[in-house]
Short mmCIF file of C-alpha atoms and ligand atoms in Angstrom, two decimals:
data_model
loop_
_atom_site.label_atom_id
_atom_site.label_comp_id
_atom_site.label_asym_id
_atom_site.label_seq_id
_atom_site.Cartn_x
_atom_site.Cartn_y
_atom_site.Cartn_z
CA UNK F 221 29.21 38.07 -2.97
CA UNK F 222 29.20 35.03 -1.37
CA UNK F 223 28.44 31.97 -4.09
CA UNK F 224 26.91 28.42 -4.22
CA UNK F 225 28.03 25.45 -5.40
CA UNK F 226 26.93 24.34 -9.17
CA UNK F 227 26.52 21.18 -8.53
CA UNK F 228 23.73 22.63 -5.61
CA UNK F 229 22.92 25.41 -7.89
CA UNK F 230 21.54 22.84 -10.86
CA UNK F 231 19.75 20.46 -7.93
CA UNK F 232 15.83 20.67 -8.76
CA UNK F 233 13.67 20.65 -5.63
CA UNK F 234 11.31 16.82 -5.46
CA UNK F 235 7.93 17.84 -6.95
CA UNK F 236 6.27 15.24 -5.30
CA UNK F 237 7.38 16.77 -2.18
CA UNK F 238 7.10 20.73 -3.20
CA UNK F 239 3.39 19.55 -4.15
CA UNK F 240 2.14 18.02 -1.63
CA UNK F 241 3.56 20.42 0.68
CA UNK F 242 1.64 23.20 -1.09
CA UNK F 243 -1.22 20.85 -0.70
CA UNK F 244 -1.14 20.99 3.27
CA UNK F 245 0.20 25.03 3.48
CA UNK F 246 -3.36 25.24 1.15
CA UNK F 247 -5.31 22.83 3.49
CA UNK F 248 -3.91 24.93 6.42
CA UNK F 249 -5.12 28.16 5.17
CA UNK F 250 -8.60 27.27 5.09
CA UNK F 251 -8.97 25.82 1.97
CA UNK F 252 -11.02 22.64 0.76
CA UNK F 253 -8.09 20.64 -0.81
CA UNK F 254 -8.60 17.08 -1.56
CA UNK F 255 -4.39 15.65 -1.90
CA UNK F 256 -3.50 12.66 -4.40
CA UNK F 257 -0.14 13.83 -4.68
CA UNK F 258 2.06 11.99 -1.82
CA UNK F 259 3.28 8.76 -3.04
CA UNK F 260 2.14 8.16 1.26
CA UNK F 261 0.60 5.15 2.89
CA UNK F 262 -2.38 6.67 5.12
CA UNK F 263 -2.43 3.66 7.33
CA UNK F 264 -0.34 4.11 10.68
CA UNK F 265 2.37 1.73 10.60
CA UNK F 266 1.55 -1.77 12.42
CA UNK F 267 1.36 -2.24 15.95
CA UNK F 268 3.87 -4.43 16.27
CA UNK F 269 6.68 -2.51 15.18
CA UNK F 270 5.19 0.39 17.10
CA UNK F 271 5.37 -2.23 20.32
CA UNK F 272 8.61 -2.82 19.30
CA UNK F 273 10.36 0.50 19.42
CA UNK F 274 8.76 1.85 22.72
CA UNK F 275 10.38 -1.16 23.81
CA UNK F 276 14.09 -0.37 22.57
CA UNK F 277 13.48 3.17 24.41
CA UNK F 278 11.98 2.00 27.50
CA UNK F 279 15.76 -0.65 27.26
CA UNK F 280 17.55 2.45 26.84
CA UNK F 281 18.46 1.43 23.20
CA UNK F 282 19.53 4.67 22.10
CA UNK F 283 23.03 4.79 21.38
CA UNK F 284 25.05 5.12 18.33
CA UNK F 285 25.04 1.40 16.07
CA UNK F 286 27.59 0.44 13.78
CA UNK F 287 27.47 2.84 10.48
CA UNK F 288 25.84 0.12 8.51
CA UNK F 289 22.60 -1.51 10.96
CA UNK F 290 22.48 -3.50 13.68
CA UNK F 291 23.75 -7.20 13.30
CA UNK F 292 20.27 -8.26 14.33
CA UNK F 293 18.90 -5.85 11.79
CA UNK F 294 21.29 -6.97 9.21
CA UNK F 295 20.13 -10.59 9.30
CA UNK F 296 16.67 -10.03 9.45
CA UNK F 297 16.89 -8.56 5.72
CA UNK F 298 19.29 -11.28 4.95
CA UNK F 299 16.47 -13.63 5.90
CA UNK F 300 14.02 -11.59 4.03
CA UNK F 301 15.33 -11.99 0.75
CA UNK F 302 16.19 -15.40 0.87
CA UNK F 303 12.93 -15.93 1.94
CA UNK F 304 10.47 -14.04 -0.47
CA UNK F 305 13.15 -13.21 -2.99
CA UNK F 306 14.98 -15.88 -3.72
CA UNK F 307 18.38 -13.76 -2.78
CA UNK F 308 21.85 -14.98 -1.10
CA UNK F 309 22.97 -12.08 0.41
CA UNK F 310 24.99 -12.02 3.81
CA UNK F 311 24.78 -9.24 6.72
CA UNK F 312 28.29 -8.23 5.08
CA UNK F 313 26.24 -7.28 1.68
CA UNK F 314 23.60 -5.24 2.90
CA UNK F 315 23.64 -1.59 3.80
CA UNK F 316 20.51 0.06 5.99
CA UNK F 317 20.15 3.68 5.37
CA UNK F 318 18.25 6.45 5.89
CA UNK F 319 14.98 5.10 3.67
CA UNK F 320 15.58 4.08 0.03
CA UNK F 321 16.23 7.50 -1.21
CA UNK F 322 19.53 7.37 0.77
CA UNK F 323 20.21 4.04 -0.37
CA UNK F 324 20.19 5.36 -4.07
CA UNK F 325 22.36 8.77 -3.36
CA UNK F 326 24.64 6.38 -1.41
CA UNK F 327 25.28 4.14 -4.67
CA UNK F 328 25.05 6.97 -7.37
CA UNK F 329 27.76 8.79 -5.20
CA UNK F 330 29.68 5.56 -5.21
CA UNK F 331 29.77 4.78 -8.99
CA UNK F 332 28.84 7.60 -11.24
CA UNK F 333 31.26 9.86 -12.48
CA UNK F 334 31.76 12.96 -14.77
CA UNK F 335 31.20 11.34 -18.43
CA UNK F 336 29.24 7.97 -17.26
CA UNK F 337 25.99 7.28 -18.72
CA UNK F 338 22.61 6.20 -16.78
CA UNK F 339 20.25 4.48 -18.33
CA UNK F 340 16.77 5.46 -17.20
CA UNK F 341 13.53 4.45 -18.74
CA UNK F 342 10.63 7.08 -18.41
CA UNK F 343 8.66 7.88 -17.14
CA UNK F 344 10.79 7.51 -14.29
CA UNK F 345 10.66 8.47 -10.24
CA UNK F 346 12.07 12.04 -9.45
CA UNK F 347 14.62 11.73 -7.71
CA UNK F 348 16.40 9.36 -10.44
CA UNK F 349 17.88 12.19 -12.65
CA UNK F 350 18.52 14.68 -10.05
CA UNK F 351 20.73 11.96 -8.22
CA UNK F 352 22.89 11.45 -11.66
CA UNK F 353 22.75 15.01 -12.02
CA UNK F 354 24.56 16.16 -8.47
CA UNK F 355 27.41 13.06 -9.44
CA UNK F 356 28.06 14.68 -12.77
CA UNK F 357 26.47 12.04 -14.16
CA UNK F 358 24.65 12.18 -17.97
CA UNK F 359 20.68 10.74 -18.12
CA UNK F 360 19.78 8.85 -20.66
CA UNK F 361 16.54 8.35 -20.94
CA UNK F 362 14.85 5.68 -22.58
CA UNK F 363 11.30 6.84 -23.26
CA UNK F 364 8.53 4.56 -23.06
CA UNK F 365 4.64 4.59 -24.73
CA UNK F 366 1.64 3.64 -22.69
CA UNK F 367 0.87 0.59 -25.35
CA UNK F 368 3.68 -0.70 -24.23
CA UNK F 369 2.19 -0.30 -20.38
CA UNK F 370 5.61 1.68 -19.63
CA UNK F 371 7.96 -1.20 -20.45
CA UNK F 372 11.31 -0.69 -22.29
CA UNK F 373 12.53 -3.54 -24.35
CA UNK F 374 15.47 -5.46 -25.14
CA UNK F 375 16.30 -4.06 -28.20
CA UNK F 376 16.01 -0.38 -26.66
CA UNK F 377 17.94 -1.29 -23.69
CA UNK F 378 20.92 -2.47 -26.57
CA UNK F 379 20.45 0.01 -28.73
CA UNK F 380 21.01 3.00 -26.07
CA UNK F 381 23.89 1.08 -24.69
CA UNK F 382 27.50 2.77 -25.47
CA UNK F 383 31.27 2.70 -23.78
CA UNK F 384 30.44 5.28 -21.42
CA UNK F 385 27.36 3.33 -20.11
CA UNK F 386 27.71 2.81 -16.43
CA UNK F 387 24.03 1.61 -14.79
CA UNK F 388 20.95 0.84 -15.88
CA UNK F 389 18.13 2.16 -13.57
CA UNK F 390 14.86 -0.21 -12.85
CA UNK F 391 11.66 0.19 -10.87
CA UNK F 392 9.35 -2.66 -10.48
CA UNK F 393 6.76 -2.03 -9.76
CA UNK F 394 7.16 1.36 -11.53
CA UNK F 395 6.91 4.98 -9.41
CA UNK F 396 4.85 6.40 -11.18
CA UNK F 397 2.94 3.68 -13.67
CA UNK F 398 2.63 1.01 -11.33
CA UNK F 399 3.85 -1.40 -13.92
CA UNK F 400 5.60 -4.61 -13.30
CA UNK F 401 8.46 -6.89 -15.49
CA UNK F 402 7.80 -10.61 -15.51
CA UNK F 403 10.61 -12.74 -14.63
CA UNK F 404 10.67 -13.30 -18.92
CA UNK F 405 10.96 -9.94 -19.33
CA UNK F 406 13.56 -9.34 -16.69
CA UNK F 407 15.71 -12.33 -18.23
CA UNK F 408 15.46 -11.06 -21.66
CA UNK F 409 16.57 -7.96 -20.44
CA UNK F 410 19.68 -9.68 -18.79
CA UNK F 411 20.26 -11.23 -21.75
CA UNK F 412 21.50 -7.30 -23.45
CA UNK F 413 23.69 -6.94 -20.58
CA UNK F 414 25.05 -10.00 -20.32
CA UNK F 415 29.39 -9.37 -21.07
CA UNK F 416 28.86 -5.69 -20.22
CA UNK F 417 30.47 -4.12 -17.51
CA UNK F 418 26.91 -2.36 -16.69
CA UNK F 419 25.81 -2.09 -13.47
CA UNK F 420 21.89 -2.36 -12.49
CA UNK F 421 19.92 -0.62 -9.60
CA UNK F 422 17.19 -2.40 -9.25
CA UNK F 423 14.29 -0.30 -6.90
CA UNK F 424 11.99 -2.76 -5.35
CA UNK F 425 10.09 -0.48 -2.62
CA UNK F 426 6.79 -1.46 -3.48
CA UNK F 427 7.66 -4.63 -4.38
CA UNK F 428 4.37 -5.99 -1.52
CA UNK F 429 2.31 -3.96 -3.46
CA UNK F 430 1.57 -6.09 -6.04
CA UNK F 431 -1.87 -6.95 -7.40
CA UNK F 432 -1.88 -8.97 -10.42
CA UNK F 433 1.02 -11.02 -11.56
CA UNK F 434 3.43 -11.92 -9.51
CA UNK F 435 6.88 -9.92 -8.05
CA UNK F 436 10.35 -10.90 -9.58
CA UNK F 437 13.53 -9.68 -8.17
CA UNK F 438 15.92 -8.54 -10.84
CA UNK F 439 19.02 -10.09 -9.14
CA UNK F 440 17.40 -13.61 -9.01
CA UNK F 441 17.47 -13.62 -12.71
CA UNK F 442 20.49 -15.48 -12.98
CA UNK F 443 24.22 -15.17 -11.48
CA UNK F 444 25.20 -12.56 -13.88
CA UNK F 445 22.58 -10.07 -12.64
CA UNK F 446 23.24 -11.28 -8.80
CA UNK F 447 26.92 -9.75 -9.40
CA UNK F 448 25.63 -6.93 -11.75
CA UNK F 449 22.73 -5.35 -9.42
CA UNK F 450 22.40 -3.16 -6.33
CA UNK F 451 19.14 -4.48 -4.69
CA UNK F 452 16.92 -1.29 -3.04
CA UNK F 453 14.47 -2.06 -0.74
CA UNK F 454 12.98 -0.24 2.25
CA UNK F 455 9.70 -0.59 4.40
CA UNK F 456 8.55 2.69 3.65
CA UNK F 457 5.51 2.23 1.49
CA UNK F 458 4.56 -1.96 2.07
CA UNK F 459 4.94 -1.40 5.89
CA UNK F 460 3.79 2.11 6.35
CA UNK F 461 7.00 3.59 7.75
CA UNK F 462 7.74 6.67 5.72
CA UNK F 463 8.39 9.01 8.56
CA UNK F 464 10.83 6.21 10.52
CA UNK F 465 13.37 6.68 7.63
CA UNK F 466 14.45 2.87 6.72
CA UNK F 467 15.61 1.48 3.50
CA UNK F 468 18.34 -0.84 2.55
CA UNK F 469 20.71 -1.85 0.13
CA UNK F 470 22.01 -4.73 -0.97
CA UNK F 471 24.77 -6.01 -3.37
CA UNK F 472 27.65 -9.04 -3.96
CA UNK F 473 30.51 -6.48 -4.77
CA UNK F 474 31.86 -6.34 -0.97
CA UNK F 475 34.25 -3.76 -2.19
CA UNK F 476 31.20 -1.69 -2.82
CA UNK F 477 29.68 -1.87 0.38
CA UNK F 478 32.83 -0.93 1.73
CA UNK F 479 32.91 2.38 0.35
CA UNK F 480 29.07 3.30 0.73
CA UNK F 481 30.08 2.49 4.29
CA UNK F 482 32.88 4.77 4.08
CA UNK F 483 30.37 7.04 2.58
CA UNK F 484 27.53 7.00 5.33
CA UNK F 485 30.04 6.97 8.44
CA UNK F 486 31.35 10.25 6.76
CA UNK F 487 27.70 11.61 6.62
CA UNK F 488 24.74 10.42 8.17
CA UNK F 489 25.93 7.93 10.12
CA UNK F 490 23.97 4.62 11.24
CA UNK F 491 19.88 4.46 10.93
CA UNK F 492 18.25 5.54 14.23
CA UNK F 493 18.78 2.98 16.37
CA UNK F 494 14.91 2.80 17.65
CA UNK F 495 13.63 2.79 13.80
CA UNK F 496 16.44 -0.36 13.36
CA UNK F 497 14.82 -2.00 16.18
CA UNK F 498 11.54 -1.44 15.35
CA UNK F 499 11.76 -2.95 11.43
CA UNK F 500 12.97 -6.26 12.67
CA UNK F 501 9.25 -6.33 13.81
CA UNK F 502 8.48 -5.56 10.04
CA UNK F 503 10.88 -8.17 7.97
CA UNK F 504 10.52 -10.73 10.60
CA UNK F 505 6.79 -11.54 10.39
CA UNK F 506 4.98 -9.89 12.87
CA UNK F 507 3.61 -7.37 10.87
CA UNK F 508 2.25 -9.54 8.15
CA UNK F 509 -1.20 -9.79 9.02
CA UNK F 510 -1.66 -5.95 8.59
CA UNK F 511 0.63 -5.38 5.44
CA UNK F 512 -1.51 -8.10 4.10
CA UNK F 513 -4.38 -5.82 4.90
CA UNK F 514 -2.86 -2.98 3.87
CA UNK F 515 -2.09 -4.34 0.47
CA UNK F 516 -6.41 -5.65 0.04
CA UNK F 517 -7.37 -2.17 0.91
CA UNK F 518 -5.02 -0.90 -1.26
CA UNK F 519 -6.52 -2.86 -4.26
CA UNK F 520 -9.71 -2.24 -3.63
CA UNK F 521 -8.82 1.60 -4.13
CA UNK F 522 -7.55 0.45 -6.96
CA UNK F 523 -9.89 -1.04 -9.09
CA UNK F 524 -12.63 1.58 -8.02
CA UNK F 525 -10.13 4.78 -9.07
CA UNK F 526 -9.17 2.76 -12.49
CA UNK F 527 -12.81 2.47 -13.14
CA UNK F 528 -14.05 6.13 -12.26
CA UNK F 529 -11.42 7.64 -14.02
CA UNK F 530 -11.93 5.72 -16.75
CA UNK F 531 -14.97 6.26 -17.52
CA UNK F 532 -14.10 10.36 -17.55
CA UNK F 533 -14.50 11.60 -21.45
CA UNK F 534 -11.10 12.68 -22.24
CA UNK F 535 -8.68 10.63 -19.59
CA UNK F 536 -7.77 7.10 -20.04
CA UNK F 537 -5.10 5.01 -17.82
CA UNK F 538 -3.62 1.42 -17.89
CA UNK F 539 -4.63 -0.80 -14.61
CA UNK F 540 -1.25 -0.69 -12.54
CA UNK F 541 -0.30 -4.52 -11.32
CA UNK F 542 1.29 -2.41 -8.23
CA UNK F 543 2.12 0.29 -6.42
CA UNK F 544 -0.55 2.66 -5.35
CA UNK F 545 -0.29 5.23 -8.58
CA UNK F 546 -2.32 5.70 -11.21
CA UNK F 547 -0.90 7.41 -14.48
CA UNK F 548 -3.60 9.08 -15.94
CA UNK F 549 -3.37 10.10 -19.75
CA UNK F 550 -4.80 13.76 -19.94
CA UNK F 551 -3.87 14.43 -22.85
CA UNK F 552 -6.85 14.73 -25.48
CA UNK F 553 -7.64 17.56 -22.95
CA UNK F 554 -4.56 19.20 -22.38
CA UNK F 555 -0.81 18.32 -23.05
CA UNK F 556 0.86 20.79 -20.91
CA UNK F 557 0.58 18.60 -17.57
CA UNK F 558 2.15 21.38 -15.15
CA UNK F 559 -0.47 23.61 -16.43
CA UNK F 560 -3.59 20.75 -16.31
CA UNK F 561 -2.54 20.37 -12.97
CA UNK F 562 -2.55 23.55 -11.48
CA UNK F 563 -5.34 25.17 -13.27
CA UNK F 564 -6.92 21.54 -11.62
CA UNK F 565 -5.94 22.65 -7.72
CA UNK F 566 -6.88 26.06 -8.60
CA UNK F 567 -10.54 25.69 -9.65
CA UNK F 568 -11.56 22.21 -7.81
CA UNK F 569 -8.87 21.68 -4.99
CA UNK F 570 -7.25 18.45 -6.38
CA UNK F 571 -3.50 18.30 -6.07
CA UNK F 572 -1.83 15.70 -8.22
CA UNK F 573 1.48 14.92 -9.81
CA UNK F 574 1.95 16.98 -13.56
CA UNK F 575 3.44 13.77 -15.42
CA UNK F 576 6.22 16.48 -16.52
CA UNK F 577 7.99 15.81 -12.91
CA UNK F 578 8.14 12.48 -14.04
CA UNK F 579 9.89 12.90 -17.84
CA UNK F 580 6.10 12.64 -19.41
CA UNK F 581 3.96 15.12 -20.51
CA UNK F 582 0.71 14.76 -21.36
CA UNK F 583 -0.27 12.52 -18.12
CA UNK F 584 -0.60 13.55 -14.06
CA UNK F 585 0.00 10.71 -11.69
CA UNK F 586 -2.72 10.07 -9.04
CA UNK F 587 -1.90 8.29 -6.06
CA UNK F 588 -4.74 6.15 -4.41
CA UNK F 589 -2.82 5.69 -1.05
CA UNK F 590 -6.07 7.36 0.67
CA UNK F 591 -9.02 6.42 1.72
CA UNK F 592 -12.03 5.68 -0.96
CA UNK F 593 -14.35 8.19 0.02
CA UNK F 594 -11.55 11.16 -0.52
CA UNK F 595 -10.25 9.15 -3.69
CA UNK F 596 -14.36 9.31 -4.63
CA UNK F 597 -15.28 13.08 -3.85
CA UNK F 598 -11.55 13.82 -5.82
CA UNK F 599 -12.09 11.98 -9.03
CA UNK F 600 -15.98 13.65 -8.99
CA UNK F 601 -13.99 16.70 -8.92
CA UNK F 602 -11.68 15.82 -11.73
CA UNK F 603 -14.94 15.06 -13.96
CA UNK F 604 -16.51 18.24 -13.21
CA UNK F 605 -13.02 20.10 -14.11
CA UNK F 606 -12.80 18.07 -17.17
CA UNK F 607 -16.34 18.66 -18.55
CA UNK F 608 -15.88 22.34 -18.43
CA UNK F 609 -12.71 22.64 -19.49
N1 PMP T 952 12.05 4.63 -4.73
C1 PMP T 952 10.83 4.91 -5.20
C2 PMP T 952 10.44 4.38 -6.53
C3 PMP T 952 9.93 5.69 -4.45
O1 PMP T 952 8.74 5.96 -4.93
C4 PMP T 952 10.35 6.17 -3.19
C5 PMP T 952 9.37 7.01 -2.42
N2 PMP T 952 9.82 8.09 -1.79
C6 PMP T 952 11.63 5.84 -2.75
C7 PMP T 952 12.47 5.08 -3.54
C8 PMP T 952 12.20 6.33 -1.45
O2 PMP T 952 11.50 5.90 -0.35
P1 PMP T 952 12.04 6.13 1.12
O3 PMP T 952 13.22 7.03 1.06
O4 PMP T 952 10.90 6.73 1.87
O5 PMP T 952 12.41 4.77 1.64
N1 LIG T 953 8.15 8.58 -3.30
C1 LIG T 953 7.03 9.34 -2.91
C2 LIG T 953 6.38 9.96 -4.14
O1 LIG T 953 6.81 9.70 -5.25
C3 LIG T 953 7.31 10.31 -1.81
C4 LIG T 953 7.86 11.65 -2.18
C5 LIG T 953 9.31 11.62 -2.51
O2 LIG T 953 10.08 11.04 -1.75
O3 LIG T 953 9.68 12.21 -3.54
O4 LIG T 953 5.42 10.68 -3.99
#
């Protein structure tokens, strides 16, 4: 008999993914499926960048690049978070990889270990867990309450500290809550894990989509946290360029990058080299007008979805300050959030997220990254399903 890996064995397929492809193989076959599942942009990424990589085929730009990005690349991000994040990183600190979800396997494969502990507040993006999981990491979560708007605190953050803690995950804003720490929170957060040997990833993919408040990167706190945290970043969601496969790393611990290098050169390999042309055109400025667009339309959807939904008898959800989720509480009319959301798609054709996928029960996440007349005719749906249920 021939056998498996366990480590491959215990890997859990992502249900954002395994649901929104059921959503198209549904749509495919006929049926009258409205999809709020894919955490997706539906805009078509910005003409410049699209300018841009025709361009680097037409030059015949299509060989291999060194493992890590381009040097032009490379300083374009540099740029970037010096300029809108207040961040001193070099071309020698950053990584670009194959979107952000690379950029996270290629730093939980560099740190975690059999017996090393991961902080990760929930709810919490998919992929988090499964990462920690497939190193031989242990999760530990640290649940979070909806008064709270999804926040953990300082004194939770100390309190689940122990020897064996290695990292500390963060997303701001959140995947799936849309939540969003102030630069007060942050630094009282840094204040725990200040003369610990912890490390931070901090996610910061939609950190464009903002809406109220304003965006704080967590290494900017203070020097501590600069040596501390593993910036992630990607244009995947604020530029519309989830299919191109960008995202980016960076951190101060050279050594680090080093063997993430060592990692990627052994795997993947470098980014294509078209897509690394092309997102210059999206860090350096040309792009701006539209993702400035993008982000207004974005809003919009927003506040009308918040609104609708709330008024639904038996849902309630907090106003996100970003991203383009909502996370709905469902559960005055049913707790069980895998079976809510099936028994939804079954009888009215809306696919969302079961908050279960994301450590929460009780909740489904909604993403608004569609247009407002789907998001309209999908949350009418939801009402009818909820009135007769
Ligand atoms: N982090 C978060 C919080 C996300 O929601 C996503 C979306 N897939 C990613 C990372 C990865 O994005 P990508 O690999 O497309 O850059
Ligand atoms: N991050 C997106 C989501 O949460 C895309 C799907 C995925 O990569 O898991 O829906």
């Amino acid at each position: 008999m021939y056998s498996y890996s366990d480590r491959i064995n215990n890997l859990s397929e992502s249900i954002t993914i395994a649901i929104s492809t059921l959503a198209r193989d549904l749509k495919a076959q006929g049926k009258d499926i409205l999809s709020f599942s894919a955490g997706e942009p539906d805009f078509n990424t910005p003409q410049a960048i699209r300018e841009e990589a025709i361009k680097a085929i037409q030059e015949g730009f299509t060989k291999y690049t060194a493992v890590c990005g381009i040097p032009e690349l490379l300083q374009a991000i540099s740029d970037k978070l010096k300029r809108e994040n207040d961040l001193n990183y070099t071309t020698k600190e950053i990584i670009v990889s194959n979107g952000a979800k690379h950029s996270l396997f290629n730093v939980i494969a560099a740190l975690i270990q059999k017996g090393d502990e991961v902080l990760i507040p929930t709810p919490y993006w998919v992929t988090y867990p499964e990462l920690v999981s497939y190193s031989l990491g242990t999760n530990v979560f640290l649940q979070t309450t909806q008064g709270n708007n999804f926040k953990i605190t300082p004194q939770q953050l100390k309190d689940s500290i122990t020897p064996k803690t290695k990292m500390l995950i963060l997303t701001t804003p959140s995947n799936p809550t849309g939540m969003l720490y102030s630069k007060e929170e942050l630094q009282a957060l840094a204040e725990v894990l200040k003369g610990t040997n912890i490390w931070v990833i901090s996610d910061e993919i939609y950190e464009k989509l903002v809406y109220n408040g304003s965006f704080t990167s967590t290494a900017s706190i203070n020097s501590d946290m600069l040596e501390r945290t593993i910036t992630i970043n990607g244009l995947s969601k604020s530029v519309a360029m989830t299919g191109w496969r960008i995202g980016y790393l960076a951190c101060k611990d050279k050594k680090l990058c080093k063997l993430i290098d060592n990692l990627q050169s052994q795997s993947t390999s470098n980014v294509c080299s078209i897509t690394q042309r092309a997102s210059i055109a999206g860090l350096d400025g040309r792009a701006d007008e539209e993702i400035k667009k993008m982000r207004l339309a974005f809003e919009e959807r927003r506040d009308f979805a918040c609104k609708k939904i709330n008024a639904i008898k038996g849902l309630n959800v907090n106003t996100p300050d970003g991203a383009f989720y909502l996370f709905v509480n469902c559960s005055e009319i049913e707790y069980d959030s895998m079976h809510f959301c099936k028994s939804l798609l079954e009888k009215v054709g809306v696919a969302v997220v079961p908050g279960i996928g994301f450590g929460m029960d009780g909740y489904f996440r909604f993403s608004f990254a569609t247009d407002l007349k789907s998001i309209e005719e999908g949350i009418k749906r939801i009402e009818s399903f909820c009135n007769s249920h």
